[in-house]
Short mmCIF file of C-alpha atoms and ligand atoms in Angstrom, two decimals:
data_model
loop_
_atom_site.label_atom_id
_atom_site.label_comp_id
_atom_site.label_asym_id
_atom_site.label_seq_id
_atom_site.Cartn_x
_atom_site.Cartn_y
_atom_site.Cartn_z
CA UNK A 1 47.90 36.47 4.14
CA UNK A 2 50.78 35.43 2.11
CA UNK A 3 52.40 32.63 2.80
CA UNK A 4 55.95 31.92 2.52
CA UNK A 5 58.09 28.82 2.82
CA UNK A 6 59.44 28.14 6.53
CA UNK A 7 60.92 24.97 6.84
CA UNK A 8 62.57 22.65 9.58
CA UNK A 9 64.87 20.29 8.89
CA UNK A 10 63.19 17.83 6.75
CA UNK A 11 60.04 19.20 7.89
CA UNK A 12 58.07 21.79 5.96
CA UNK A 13 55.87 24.28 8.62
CA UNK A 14 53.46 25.90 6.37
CA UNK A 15 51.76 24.81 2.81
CA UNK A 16 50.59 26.58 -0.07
CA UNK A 17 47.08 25.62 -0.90
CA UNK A 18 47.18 27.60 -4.53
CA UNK A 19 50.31 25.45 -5.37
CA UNK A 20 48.75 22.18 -4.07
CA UNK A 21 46.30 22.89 -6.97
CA UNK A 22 48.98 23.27 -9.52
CA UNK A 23 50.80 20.21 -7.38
CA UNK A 24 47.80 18.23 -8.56
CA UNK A 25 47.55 19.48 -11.60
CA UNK A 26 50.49 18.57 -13.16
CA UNK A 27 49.98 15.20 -12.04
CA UNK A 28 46.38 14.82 -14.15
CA UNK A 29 48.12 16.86 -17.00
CA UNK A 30 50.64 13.85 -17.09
CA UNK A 31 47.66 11.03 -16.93
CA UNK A 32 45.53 12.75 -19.41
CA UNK A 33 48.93 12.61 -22.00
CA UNK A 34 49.15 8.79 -21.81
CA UNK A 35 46.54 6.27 -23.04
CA UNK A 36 43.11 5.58 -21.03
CA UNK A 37 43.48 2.52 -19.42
CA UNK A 38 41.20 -0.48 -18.76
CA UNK A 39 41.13 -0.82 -14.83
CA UNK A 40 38.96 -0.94 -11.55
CA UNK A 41 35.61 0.55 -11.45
CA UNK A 42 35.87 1.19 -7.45
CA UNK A 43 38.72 1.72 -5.26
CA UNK A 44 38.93 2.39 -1.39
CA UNK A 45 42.88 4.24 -1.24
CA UNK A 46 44.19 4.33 2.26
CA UNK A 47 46.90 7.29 2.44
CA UNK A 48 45.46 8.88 -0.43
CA UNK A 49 46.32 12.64 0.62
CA UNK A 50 50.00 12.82 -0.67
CA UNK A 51 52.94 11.36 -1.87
CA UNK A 52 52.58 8.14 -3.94
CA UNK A 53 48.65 7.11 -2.51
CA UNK A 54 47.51 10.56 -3.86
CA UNK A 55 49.47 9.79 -7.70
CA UNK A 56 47.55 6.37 -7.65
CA UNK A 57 44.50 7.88 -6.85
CA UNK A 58 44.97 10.58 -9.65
CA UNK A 59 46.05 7.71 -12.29
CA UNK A 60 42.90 5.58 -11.36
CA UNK A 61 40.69 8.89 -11.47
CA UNK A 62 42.29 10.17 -14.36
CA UNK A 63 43.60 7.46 -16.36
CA UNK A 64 40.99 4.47 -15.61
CA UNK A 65 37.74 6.58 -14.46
CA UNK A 66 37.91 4.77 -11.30
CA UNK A 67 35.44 6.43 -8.47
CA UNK A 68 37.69 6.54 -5.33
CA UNK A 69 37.43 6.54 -1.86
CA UNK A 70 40.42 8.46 0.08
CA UNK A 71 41.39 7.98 3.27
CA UNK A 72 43.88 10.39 4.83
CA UNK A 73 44.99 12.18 8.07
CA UNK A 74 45.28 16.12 7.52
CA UNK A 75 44.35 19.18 9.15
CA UNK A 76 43.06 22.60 7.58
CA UNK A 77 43.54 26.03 8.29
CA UNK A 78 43.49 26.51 12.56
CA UNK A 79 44.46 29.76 13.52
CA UNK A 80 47.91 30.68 12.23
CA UNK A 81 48.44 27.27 10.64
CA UNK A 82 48.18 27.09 7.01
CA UNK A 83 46.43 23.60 6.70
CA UNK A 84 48.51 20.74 5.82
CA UNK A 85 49.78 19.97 2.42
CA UNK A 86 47.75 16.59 2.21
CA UNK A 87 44.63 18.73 3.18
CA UNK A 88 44.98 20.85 0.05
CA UNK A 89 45.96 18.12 -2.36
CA UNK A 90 42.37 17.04 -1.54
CA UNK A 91 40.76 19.39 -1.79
CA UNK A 92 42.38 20.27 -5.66
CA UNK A 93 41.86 16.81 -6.50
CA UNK A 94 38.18 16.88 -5.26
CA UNK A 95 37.75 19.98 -7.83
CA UNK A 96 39.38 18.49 -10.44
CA UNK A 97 37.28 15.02 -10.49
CA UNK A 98 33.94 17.06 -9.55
CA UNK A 99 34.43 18.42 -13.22
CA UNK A 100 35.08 15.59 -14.64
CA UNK A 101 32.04 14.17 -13.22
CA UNK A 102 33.85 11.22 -11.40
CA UNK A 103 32.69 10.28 -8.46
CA UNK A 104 35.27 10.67 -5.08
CA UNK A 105 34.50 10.61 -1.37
CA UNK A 106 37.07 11.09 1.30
CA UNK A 107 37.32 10.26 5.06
CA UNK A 108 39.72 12.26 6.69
CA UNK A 109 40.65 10.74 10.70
CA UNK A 110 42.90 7.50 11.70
CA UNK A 111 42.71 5.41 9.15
CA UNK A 112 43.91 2.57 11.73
CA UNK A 113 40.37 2.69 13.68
CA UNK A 114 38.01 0.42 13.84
CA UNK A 115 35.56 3.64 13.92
CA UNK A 116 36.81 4.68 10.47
CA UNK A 117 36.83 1.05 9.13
CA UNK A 118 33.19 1.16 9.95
CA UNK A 119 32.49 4.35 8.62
CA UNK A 120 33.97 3.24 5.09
CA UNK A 121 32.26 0.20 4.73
CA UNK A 122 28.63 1.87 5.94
CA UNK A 123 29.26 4.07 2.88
CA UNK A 124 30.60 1.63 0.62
CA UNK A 125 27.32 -0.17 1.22
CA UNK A 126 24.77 2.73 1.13
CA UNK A 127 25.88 5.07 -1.13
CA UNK A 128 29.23 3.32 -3.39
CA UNK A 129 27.13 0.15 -5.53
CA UNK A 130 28.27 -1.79 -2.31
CA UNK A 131 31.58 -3.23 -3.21
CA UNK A 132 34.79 -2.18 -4.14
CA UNK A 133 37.56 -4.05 -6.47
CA UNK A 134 40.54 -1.68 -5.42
CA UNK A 135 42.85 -1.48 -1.91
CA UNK A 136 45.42 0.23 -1.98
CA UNK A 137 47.67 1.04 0.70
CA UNK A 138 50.03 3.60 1.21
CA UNK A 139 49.91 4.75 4.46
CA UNK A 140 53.19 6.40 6.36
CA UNK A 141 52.73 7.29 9.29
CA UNK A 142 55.30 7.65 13.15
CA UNK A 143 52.21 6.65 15.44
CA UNK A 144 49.56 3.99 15.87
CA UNK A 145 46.95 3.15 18.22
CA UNK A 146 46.20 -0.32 18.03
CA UNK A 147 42.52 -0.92 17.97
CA UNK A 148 42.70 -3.97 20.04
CA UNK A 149 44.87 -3.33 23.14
CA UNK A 150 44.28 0.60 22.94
CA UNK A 151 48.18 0.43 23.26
CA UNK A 152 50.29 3.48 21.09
CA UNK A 153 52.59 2.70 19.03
CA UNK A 154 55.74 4.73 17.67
CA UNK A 155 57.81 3.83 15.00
CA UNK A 156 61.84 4.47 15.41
CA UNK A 157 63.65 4.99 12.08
CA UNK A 158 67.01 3.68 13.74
CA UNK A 159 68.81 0.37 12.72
CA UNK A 160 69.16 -3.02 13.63
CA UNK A 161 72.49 -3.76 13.20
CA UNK A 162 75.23 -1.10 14.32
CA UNK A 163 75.05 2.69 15.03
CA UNK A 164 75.51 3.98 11.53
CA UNK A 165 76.61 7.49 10.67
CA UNK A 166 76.36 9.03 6.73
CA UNK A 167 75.42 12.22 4.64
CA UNK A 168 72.05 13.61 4.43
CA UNK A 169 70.60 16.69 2.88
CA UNK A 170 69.16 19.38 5.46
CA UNK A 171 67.00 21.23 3.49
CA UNK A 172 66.35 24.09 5.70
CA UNK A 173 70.01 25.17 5.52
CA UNK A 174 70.76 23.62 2.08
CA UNK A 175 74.34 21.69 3.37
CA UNK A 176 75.59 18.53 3.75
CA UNK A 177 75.82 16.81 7.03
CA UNK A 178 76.44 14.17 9.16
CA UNK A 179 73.78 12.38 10.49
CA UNK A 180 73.83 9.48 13.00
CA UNK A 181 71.17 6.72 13.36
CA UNK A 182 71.25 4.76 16.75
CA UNK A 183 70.58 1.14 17.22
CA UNK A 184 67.12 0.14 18.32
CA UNK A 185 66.25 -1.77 20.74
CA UNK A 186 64.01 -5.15 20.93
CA UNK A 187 61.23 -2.64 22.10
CA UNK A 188 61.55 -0.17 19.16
CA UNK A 189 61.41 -2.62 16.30
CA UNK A 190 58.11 -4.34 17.55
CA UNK A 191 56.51 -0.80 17.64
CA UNK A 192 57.81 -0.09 13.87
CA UNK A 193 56.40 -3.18 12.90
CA UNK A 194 52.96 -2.81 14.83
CA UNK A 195 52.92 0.90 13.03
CA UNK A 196 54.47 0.37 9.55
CA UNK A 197 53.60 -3.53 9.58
CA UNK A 198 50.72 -5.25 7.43
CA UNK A 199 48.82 -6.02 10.56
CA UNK A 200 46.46 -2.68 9.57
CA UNK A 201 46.34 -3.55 6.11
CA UNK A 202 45.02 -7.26 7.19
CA UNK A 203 42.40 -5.65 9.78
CA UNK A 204 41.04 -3.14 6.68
CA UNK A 205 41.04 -6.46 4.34
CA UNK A 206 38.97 -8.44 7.34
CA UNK A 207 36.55 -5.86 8.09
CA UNK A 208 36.00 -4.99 4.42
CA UNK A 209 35.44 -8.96 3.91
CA UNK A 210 33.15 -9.24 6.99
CA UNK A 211 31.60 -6.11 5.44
CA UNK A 212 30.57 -7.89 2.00
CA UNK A 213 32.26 -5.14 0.39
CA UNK A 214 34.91 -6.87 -1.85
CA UNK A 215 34.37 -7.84 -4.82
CA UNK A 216 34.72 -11.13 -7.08
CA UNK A 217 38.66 -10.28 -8.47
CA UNK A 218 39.31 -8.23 -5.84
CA UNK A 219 42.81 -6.93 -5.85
CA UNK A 220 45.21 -5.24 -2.78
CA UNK A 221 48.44 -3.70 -3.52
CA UNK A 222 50.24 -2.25 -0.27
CA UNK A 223 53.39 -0.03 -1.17
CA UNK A 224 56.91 -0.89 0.57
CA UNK A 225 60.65 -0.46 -0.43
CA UNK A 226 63.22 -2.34 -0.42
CA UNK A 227 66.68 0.12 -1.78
CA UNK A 228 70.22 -0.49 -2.93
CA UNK A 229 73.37 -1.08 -1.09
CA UNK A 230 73.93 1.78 0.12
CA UNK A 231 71.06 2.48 1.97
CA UNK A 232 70.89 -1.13 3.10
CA UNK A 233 72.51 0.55 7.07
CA UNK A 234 69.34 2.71 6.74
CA UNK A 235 66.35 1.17 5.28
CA UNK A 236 67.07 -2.36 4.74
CA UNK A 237 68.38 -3.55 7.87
CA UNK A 238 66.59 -0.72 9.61
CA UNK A 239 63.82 -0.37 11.43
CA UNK A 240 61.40 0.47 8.76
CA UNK A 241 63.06 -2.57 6.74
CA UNK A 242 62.06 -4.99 9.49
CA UNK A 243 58.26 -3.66 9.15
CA UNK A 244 58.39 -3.52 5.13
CA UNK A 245 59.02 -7.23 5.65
CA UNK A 246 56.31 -7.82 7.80
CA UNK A 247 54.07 -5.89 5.32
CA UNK A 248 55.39 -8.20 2.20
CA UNK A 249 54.87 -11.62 4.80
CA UNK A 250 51.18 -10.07 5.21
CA UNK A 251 50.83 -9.84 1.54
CA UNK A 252 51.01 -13.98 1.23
CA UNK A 253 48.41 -14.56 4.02
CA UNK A 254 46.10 -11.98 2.11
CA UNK A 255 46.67 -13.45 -1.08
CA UNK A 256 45.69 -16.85 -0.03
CA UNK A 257 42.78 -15.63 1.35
CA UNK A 258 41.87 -13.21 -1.06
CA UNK A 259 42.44 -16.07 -3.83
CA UNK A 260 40.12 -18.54 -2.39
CA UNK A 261 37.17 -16.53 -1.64
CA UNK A 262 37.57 -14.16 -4.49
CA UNK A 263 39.59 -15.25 -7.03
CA UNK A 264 41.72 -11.86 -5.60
CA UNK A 265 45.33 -11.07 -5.21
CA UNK A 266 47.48 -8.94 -2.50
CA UNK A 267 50.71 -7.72 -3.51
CA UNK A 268 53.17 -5.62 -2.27
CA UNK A 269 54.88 -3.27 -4.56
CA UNK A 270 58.33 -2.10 -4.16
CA UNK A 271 58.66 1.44 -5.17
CA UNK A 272 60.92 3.85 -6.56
CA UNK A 273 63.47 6.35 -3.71
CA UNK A 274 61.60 9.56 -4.19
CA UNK A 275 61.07 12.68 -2.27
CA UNK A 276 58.12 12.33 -0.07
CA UNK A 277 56.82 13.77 3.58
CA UNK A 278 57.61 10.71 4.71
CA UNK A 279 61.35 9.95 3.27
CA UNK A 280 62.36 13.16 3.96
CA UNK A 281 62.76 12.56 7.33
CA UNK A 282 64.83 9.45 6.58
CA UNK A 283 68.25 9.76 7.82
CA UNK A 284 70.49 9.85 4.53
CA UNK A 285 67.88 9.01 2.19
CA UNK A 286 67.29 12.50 0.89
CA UNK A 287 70.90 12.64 -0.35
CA UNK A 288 70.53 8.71 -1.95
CA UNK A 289 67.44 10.63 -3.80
CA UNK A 290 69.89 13.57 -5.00
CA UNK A 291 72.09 11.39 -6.47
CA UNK A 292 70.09 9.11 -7.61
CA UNK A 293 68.26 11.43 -9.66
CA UNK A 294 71.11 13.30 -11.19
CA UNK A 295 71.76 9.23 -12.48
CA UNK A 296 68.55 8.33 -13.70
CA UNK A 297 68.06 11.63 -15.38
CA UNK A 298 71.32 11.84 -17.05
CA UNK A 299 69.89 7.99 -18.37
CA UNK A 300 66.15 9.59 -19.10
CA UNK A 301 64.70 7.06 -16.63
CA UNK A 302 63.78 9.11 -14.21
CA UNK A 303 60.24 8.89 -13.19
CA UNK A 304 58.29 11.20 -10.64
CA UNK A 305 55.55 9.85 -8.11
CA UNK A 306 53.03 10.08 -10.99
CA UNK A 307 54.57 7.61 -13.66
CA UNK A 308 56.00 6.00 -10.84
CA UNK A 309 52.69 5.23 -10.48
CA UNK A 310 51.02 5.33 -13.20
CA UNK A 311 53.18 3.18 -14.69
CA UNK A 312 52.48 0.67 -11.95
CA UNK A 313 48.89 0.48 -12.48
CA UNK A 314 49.38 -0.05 -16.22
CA UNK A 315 51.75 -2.43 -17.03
CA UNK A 316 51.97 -4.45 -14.15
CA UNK A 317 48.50 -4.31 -11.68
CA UNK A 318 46.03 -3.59 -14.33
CA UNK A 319 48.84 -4.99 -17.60
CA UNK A 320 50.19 -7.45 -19.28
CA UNK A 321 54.00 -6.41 -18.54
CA UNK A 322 54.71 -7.19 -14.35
CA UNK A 323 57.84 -7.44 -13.18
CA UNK A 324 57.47 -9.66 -10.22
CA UNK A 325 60.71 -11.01 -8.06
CA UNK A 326 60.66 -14.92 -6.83
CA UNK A 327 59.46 -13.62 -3.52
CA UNK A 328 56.10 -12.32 -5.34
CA UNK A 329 56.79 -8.71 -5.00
CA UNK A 330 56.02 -6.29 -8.03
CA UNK A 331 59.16 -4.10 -8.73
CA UNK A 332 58.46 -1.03 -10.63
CA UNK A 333 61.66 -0.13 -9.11
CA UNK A 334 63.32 -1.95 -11.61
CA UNK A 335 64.92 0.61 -13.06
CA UNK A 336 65.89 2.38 -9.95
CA UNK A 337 67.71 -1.07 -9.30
CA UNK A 338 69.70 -1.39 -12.35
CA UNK A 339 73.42 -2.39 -12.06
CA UNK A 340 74.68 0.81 -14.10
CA UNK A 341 72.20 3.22 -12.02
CA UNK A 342 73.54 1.91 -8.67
CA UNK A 343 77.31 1.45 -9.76
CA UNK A 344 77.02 5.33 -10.92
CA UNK A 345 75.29 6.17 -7.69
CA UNK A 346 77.89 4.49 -5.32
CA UNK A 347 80.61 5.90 -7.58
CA UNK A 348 79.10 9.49 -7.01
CA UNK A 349 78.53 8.73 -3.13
CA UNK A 350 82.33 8.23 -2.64
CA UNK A 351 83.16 11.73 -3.93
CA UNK A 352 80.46 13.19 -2.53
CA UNK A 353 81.37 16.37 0.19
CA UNK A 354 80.07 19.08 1.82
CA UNK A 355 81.29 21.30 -0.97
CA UNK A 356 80.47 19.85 -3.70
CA UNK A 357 77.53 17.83 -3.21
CA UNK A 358 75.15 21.03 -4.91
CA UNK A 359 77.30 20.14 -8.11
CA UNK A 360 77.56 16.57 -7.73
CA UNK A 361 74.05 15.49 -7.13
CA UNK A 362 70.65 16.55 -8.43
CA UNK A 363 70.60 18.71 -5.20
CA UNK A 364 67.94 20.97 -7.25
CA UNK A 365 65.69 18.75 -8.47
CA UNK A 366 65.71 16.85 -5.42
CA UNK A 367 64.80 20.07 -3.68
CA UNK A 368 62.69 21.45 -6.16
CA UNK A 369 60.54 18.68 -5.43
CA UNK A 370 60.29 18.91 -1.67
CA UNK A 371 59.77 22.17 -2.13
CA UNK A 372 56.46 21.33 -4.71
CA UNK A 373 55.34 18.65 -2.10
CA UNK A 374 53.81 21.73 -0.31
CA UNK A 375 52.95 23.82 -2.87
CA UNK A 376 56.16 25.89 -3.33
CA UNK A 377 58.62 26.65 -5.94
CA UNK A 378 56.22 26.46 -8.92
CA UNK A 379 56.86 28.64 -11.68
CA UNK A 380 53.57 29.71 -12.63
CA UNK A 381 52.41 30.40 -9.10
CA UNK A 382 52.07 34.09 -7.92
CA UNK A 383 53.75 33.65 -4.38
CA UNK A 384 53.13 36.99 -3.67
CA UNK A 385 49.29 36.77 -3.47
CA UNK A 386 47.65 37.84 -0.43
CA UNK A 387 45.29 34.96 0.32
CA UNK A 388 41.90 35.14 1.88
CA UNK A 389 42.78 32.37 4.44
CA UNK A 390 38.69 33.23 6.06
CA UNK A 391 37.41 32.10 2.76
CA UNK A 392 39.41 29.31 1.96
CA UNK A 393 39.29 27.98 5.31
CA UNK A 394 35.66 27.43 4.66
CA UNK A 395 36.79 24.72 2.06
CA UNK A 396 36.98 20.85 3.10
CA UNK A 397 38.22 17.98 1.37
P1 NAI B 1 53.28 10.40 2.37
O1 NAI B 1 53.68 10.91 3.71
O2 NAI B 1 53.32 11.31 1.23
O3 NAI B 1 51.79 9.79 2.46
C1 NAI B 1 51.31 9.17 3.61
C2 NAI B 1 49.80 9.13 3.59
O4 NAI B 1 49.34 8.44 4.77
C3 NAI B 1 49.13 10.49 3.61
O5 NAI B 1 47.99 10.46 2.76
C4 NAI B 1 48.66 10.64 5.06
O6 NAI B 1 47.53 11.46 5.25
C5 NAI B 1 48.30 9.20 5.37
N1 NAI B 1 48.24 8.89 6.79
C6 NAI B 1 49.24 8.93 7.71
N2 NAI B 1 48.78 8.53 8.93
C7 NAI B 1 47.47 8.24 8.77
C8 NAI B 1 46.45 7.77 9.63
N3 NAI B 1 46.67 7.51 10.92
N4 NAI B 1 45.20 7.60 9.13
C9 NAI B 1 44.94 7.87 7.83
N5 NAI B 1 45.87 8.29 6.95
C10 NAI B 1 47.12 8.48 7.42
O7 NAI B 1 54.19 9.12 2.15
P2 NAI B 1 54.61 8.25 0.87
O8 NAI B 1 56.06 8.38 0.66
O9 NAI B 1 53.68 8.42 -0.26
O10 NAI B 1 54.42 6.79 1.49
C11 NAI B 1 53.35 5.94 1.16
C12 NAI B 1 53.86 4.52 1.14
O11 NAI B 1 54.80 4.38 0.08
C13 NAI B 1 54.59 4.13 2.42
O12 NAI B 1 54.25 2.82 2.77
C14 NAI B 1 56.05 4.23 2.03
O13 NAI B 1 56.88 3.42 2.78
C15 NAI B 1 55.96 3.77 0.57
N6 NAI B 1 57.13 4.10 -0.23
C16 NAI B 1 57.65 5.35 -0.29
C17 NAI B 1 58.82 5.60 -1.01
C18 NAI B 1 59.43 6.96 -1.10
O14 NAI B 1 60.57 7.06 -1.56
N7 NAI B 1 58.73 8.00 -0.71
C19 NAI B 1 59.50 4.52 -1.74
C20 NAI B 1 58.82 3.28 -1.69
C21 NAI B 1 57.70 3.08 -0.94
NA1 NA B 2 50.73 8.18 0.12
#
């Protein structure tokens, strides 16, 4: 079968498994440039399938020789469906440490179980030296079951203050539009919270402790955003805002916890706007990343998810250099933050139109990677091949 690109909305229908490889590869190609780096021996990743958990995993692998644990929730090849594009970044990244002899194990179900919790630790124990020194956590994710009450949970990406209406990219028809977020209700922001929250992150760090699994120095890093001004209608005061800062309170009842028993830490990071799954079905954000590209490029400080990343783990988690803010957050998003990046940016979003917005912005970089995010639009990939979908639906991450 070959498979081509079909795309909805923000929303891409089928995945490439031969570009996930090269997806994957280019990311180890970048860690194996830098220096090796002095980090953790053991790490349990949480989201590990795509976007930025999959680049941390590859710069701990890669860069550190960390053995890692991924936990993820994909799906492979089921009749017509081409397997999704997490499901294949596994699998390439499974080859790729299998030759260099480090070790990886992945768990692929609802990482917000108890049943999978379980499942991790039993293996940490039996077959993984029996503690880890790495969490990470990057999950992203529209639905949660909440082990306790057996209640489901769906997150609303709407905001808190007004209706709010502004540009975003539709990549399926490459224009400009409008787009209109709604106000949530009371209701709707309690379920983002219970979804995108820390209270997940605080059941994984509990059971792991009850476990015995963590070790002395034990560090936990869980990935939120914060954004400029102009997203501020969308992200900030949003709904997803309201559970970022639920995930950053969680961070300071972990790190006490963490500190006393283990002489261990819990951050939260704030990361970089990029194009992910899960931002590009933001409202607006997909043109903030356009133009904020075409800014930090034209300043060569643009960073992908891999030296996002990368970067991350060695100046600031596993480095001398952090950039921390007075509310204890590490901010590799520093330079996504600077005064002459977002002055340019708001500057550009003024002129910005329907016409012009392919010239104005980095409309094809910022597409270019969407499109890579599931294996497409890679140079050096034959897109033409006729793949044996029997035989590679036999693989499994
Ligand atoms: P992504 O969609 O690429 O990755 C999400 C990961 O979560 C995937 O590995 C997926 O398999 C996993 N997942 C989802 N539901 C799951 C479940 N029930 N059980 C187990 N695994 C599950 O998203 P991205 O962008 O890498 O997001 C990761 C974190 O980084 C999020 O917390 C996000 O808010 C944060 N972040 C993202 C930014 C961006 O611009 N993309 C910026 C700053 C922070
Ligand atoms: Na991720």
């Amino acid at each position: 079968m070959v498979i081509k690109p079909r795309l909805k909305g923000g929303l891409a229908l089928t995945n490439h498994p031969i570009g996930a490889k090269e997806f994957v590869k280019r990311q180890i190609d970048y860690v194996k440039s830098q220096d090796k780096y002095k980090g953790p021996k053991k790490v349990l990743i949480i989201g590990s399938s795509s976007g930025y958990g999959l680049a941390t995993r590859i710069s701990l692998a890669f860069g550190a020789g960390a053995e890692t644990i991924g936990v993820a929730f994909e799906k492979g090849i089921e009749g017509k469906r081409t397997g999704s594009a997490g499901w294949w970044n596994t699998i390439a990244f499974d080859e790729a440490a299998e030759k260099e002899g480090l070790k990886y194990k992945n768990f692929i179900g609802d990482a917000f179980s108890f049943e999978m919790k379980d499942d991790v630790i039993k293996f940490i124990k039996e077959e993984f030296g029996g503690k880890i020194d790495l969490l990470i956590y990057s999950l992203a994710s529209g639905v949660r079951t909440d082990p306790i009450d057996g209640v489901t949970y769906r997150s609303a990406l709407k905001s808190t203050t007004k209706e709010i209406t502004g540009p975003t990219i539709n990549f399926e028809k490459e224009t400009m539009e409008e787009t209109t977020m709604g106000v949530a209700t009371p209701e709707e922001i309690k379920s983002t919270i219970k979804v995108m929250g820390g209270e997940d992150w605080k059941l994984w760090i509990e059971a792991l402790d009850k476990g015995g699994v963590l070790s002395e120095g034990f560090k936990t890093v869980a990935y939120s955003y914060l954004g400029p001004k102009v997203t501020y209608g969308i992200y900030k005061e949003g709904t997803i805002g309201a559970a970022k800062r639920d995930l950053e309170h969680t961070s300071d009842v972990l790190n006490d916890f963490l500190k006393e028993k283990y002489n261990g830490e819990a951050y939260v990071s704030l990361s970089k706007a990029l194009m992910t799954k899960a931002s590009a079905v933001i409202p607006i954000f997909p043109l903030y990343a356009a133009l904020l590209y075409k800014v930090m490029k034209e300043k060569g400080i643009h960073e992908g998810t891999i030296q996002q990343k990368h970067r991350l783990l060695t100046q600031m988690v596993y480095g001398n250099h952090p950039v921390i803010d007075d509310e204890r957050r590490l901010r590799p998003d520093n330079w996504e933050m600077r005064e002459d990046v977002q002055a340019e940016v708001e500057a550009l979003w003024d002129k910005i139109t329907p016409e012009n917005f392919k010239e104005i912005s980095d409309y094809a970089g910022a597409r270019e990677e969407f499109m890579q995010l599931n294996g497409f639009d890679f140079d050096n990939v034959d897109y033409d091949a006729d793949l044996d979908l029997e035989e590679l639906a036999k693989l499994r991450p």
